[in-house]
Structures are given as structure tokens and as C-alpha cells.
């Protein structure tokens, strides 16, 4: 689990790169590089306020161990205070 001050989603990852998606820590935030198709799916999920999961790593890797989860929460009172 990584806490971040901001998240950047970059939809310019080429399918030919050999990666499903890439995530990296940039300053005090997180940058997630995804394909154009994944970006469209993410946008749709955000519009519909649905959870979304991005699997990161090599395309040919059998067991993906890194995910970026976008989750909607019911109780906002305890988030982003101060």
C-alpha cells in the first residue's frame, strides 16, 4: 500500500511496450502509465463512480503482483481532513 499526495494517469503506454501498465513514485505522488484503451475504461468507471483495478507489470509475466486500485468509499468524513 502506497500513500500519495497526487496520482497522474498517463494514457500513452504503447501495447507493443510489453507492459500491461507501469506505476512509479514521482516526488510525493504516483504516476500510472496505461494504454489508451485502459484510459477509456478508467474514464468510464470514474464517470459511473465504479471501482477500477489496474494490473501492472510485464504482459508475459504469469503472476501479476502489483495493482493500482481506485476505490469509492461510503464515508468521506475521515478522508482528506486537514
mmCIF file with all atom_site columns, C-alpha atoms in Angstrom:
data_model
loop_
_atom_site.group_PDB
_atom_site.id
_atom_site.type_symbol
_atom_site.label_atom_id
_atom_site.label_alt_id
_atom_site.label_comp_id
_atom_site.label_asym_id
_atom_site.label_entity_id
_atom_site.label_seq_id
_atom_site.pdbx_PDB_ins_code
_atom_site.Cartn_x
_atom_site.Cartn_y
_atom_site.Cartn_z
_atom_site.occupancy
_atom_site.B_iso_or_equiv
_atom_site.pdbx_formal_charge
_atom_site.auth_seq_id
_atom_site.auth_comp_id
_atom_site.auth_asym_id
_atom_site.auth_atom_id
_atom_site.pdbx_PDB_model_num
ATOM 1  C CA . UNK A 1 1  ? 0.000   0.000   0.000   1.00 0.00 ? 1  UNK A CA 1
ATOM 2  C CA . UNK A 1 2  ? 1.374   3.381   -1.028  1.00 0.00 ? 2  UNK A CA 1
ATOM 3  C CA . UNK A 1 3  ? 0.015   6.723   0.148   1.00 0.00 ? 3  UNK A CA 1
ATOM 4  C CA . UNK A 1 4  ? 0.339   9.593   -2.301  1.00 0.00 ? 4  UNK A CA 1
ATOM 5  C CA . UNK A 1 5  ? -0.414  13.306  -2.432  1.00 0.00 ? 5  UNK A CA 1
ATOM 6  C CA . UNK A 1 6  ? -1.478  13.029  -6.060  1.00 0.00 ? 6  UNK A CA 1
ATOM 7  C CA . UNK A 1 7  ? -1.964  10.494  -8.846  1.00 0.00 ? 7  UNK A CA 1
ATOM 8  C CA . UNK A 1 8  ? -1.213  11.027  -12.532 1.00 0.00 ? 8  UNK A CA 1
ATOM 9  C CA . UNK A 1 9  ? -2.736  8.692   -15.102 1.00 0.00 ? 9  UNK A CA 1
ATOM 10 C CA . UNK A 1 10 ? -0.843  8.704   -18.398 1.00 0.00 ? 10 UNK A CA 1
ATOM 11 C CA . UNK A 1 11 ? -2.678  7.042   -21.277 1.00 0.00 ? 11 UNK A CA 1
ATOM 12 C CA . UNK A 1 12 ? 0.255   6.966   -23.716 1.00 0.00 ? 12 UNK A CA 1
ATOM 13 C CA . UNK A 1 13 ? 1.640   3.484   -22.941 1.00 0.00 ? 13 UNK A CA 1
ATOM 14 C CA . UNK A 1 14 ? 2.011   1.544   -26.189 1.00 0.00 ? 14 UNK A CA 1
ATOM 15 C CA . UNK A 1 15 ? 0.673   -2.003  -26.364 1.00 0.00 ? 15 UNK A CA 1
ATOM 16 C CA . UNK A 1 16 ? 3.946   -3.003  -28.026 1.00 0.00 ? 16 UNK A CA 1
ATOM 17 C CA . UNK A 1 17 ? 5.911   -1.957  -24.901 1.00 0.00 ? 17 UNK A CA 1
ATOM 18 C CA . UNK A 1 18 ? 5.364   -5.393  -23.380 1.00 0.00 ? 18 UNK A CA 1
ATOM 19 C CA . UNK A 1 19 ? 3.704   -3.976  -20.252 1.00 0.00 ? 19 UNK A CA 1
ATOM 20 C CA . UNK A 1 20 ? 0.113   -4.206  -19.044 1.00 0.00 ? 20 UNK A CA 1
ATOM 21 C CA . UNK A 1 21 ? 0.703   -0.945  -17.136 1.00 0.00 ? 21 UNK A CA 1
ATOM 22 C CA . UNK A 1 22 ? 3.535   0.715   -15.209 1.00 0.00 ? 22 UNK A CA 1
ATOM 23 C CA . UNK A 1 23 ? 3.427   2.508   -11.875 1.00 0.00 ? 23 UNK A CA 1
ATOM 24 C CA . UNK A 1 24 ? 6.164   4.614   -10.366 1.00 0.00 ? 24 UNK A CA 1
ATOM 25 C CA . UNK A 1 25 ? 6.599   7.027   -7.493  1.00 0.00 ? 25 UNK A CA 1
ATOM 26 C CA . UNK A 1 26 ? 7.174   10.596  -8.665  1.00 0.00 ? 26 UNK A CA 1
ATOM 27 C CA . UNK A 1 27 ? 8.095   13.119  -5.952  1.00 0.00 ? 27 UNK A CA 1
ATOM 28 C CA . UNK A 1 28 ? 5.321   12.560  -3.364  1.00 0.00 ? 28 UNK A CA 1
ATOM 29 C CA . UNK A 1 29 ? 2.795   11.133  -5.818  1.00 0.00 ? 29 UNK A CA 1
ATOM 30 C CA . UNK A 1 30 ? 2.154   8.192   -8.072  1.00 0.00 ? 30 UNK A CA 1
ATOM 31 C CA . UNK A 1 31 ? 2.307   8.039   -11.866 1.00 0.00 ? 31 UNK A CA 1
ATOM 32 C CA . UNK A 1 32 ? 0.440   5.225   -13.589 1.00 0.00 ? 32 UNK A CA 1
ATOM 33 C CA . UNK A 1 33 ? 1.148   4.637   -17.276 1.00 0.00 ? 33 UNK A CA 1
ATOM 34 C CA . UNK A 1 34 ? -1.669  2.775   -19.036 1.00 0.00 ? 34 UNK A CA 1
ATOM 35 C CA . UNK A 1 35 ? -2.762  2.073   -22.599 1.00 0.00 ? 35 UNK A CA 1
ATOM 36 C CA . UNK A 1 36 ? -5.255  4.262   -24.414 1.00 0.00 ? 36 UNK A CA 1
ATOM 37 C CA . UNK A 1 37 ? -7.880  1.537   -24.124 1.00 0.00 ? 37 UNK A CA 1
ATOM 38 C CA . UNK A 1 38 ? -7.352  1.263   -20.363 1.00 0.00 ? 38 UNK A CA 1
ATOM 39 C CA . UNK A 1 39 ? -7.626  5.057   -20.077 1.00 0.00 ? 39 UNK A CA 1
ATOM 40 C CA . UNK A 1 40 ? -11.033 4.971   -21.778 1.00 0.00 ? 40 UNK A CA 1
ATOM 41 C CA . UNK A 1 41 ? -12.165 2.228   -19.374 1.00 0.00 ? 41 UNK A CA 1
ATOM 42 C CA . UNK A 1 42 ? -10.865 4.233   -16.410 1.00 0.00 ? 42 UNK A CA 1
ATOM 43 C CA . UNK A 1 43 ? -12.704 7.357   -17.547 1.00 0.00 ? 43 UNK A CA 1
ATOM 44 C CA . UNK A 1 44 ? -15.937 5.390   -17.894 1.00 0.00 ? 44 UNK A CA 1
ATOM 45 C CA . UNK A 1 45 ? -15.505 3.866   -14.421 1.00 0.00 ? 45 UNK A CA 1
ATOM 46 C CA . UNK A 1 46 ? -14.907 7.322   -12.916 1.00 0.00 ? 46 UNK A CA 1
ATOM 47 C CA . UNK A 1 47 ? -17.998 8.745   -14.634 1.00 0.00 ? 47 UNK A CA 1
ATOM 48 C CA . UNK A 1 48 ? -20.080 5.868   -13.248 1.00 0.00 ? 48 UNK A CA 1
ATOM 49 C CA . UNK A 1 49 ? -18.378 6.040   -9.812  1.00 0.00 ? 49 UNK A CA 1
ATOM 50 C CA . UNK A 1 50 ? -17.300 2.398   -10.053 1.00 0.00 ? 50 UNK A CA 1
ATOM 51 C CA . UNK A 1 51 ? -14.165 0.818   -8.598  1.00 0.00 ? 51 UNK A CA 1
ATOM 52 C CA . UNK A 1 52 ? -11.369 0.138   -11.093 1.00 0.00 ? 52 UNK A CA 1
ATOM 53 C CA . UNK A 1 53 ? -8.315  -2.133  -10.888 1.00 0.00 ? 53 UNK A CA 1
ATOM 54 C CA . UNK A 1 54 ? -5.162  -1.730  -12.996 1.00 0.00 ? 54 UNK A CA 1
ATOM 55 C CA . UNK A 1 55 ? -2.770  -4.683  -13.188 1.00 0.00 ? 55 UNK A CA 1
ATOM 56 C CA . UNK A 1 56 ? 0.838   -3.545  -13.584 1.00 0.00 ? 56 UNK A CA 1
ATOM 57 C CA . UNK A 1 57 ? 3.809   -5.473  -14.932 1.00 0.00 ? 57 UNK A CA 1
ATOM 58 C CA . UNK A 1 58 ? 5.035   -7.315  -17.997 1.00 0.00 ? 58 UNK A CA 1
ATOM 59 C CA . UNK A 1 59 ? 2.463   -8.717  -20.387 1.00 0.00 ? 59 UNK A CA 1
ATOM 60 C CA . UNK A 1 60 ? 4.157   -12.134 -20.457 1.00 0.00 ? 60 UNK A CA 1
ATOM 61 C CA . UNK A 1 61 ? 4.562   -12.378 -16.668 1.00 0.00 ? 61 UNK A CA 1
ATOM 62 C CA . UNK A 1 62 ? 2.360   -15.186 -15.432 1.00 0.00 ? 62 UNK A CA 1
ATOM 63 C CA . UNK A 1 63 ? 1.688   -13.843 -11.944 1.00 0.00 ? 63 UNK A CA 1
ATOM 64 C CA . UNK A 1 64 ? 0.924   -10.117 -11.596 1.00 0.00 ? 64 UNK A CA 1
ATOM 65 C CA . UNK A 1 65 ? 1.809   -8.901  -8.106  1.00 0.00 ? 65 UNK A CA 1
ATOM 66 C CA . UNK A 1 66 ? 1.226   -5.173  -8.411  1.00 0.00 ? 66 UNK A CA 1
ATOM 67 C CA . UNK A 1 67 ? -2.132  -3.456  -8.769  1.00 0.00 ? 67 UNK A CA 1
ATOM 68 C CA . UNK A 1 68 ? -3.428  0.091   -8.654  1.00 0.00 ? 68 UNK A CA 1
ATOM 69 C CA . UNK A 1 69 ? -6.932  0.066   -7.178  1.00 0.00 ? 69 UNK A CA 1
ATOM 70 C CA . UNK A 1 70 ? -9.274  3.020   -7.470  1.00 0.00 ? 70 UNK A CA 1
ATOM 71 C CA . UNK A 1 71 ? -11.979 2.577   -4.849  1.00 0.00 ? 71 UNK A CA 1
ATOM 72 C CA . UNK A 1 72 ? -15.001 4.677   -3.968  1.00 0.00 ? 72 UNK A CA 1
ATOM 73 C CA . UNK A 1 73 ? -15.745 4.950   -0.254  1.00 0.00 ? 73 UNK A CA 1
ATOM 74 C CA . UNK A 1 74 ? -19.062 5.425   1.539   1.00 0.00 ? 74 UNK A CA 1
ATOM 75 C CA . UNK A 1 75 ? -17.825 7.523   4.456   1.00 0.00 ? 75 UNK A CA 1
ATOM 76 C CA . UNK A 1 76 ? -15.869 10.601  3.395   1.00 0.00 ? 76 UNK A CA 1
ATOM 77 C CA . UNK A 1 77 ? -15.743 12.154  6.875   1.00 0.00 ? 77 UNK A CA 1
ATOM 78 C CA . UNK A 1 78 ? -12.424 10.509  7.762   1.00 0.00 ? 78 UNK A CA 1
ATOM 79 C CA . UNK A 1 79 ? -10.664 11.176  4.467   1.00 0.00 ? 79 UNK A CA 1
ATOM 80 C CA . UNK A 1 80 ? -8.809  14.323  3.448   1.00 0.00 ? 80 UNK A CA 1
ATOM 81 C CA . UNK A 1 81 ? -9.207  16.068  6.814   1.00 0.00 ? 81 UNK A CA 1
ATOM 82 C CA . UNK A 1 82 ? -6.812  18.956  7.248   1.00 0.00 ? 82 UNK A CA 1
#
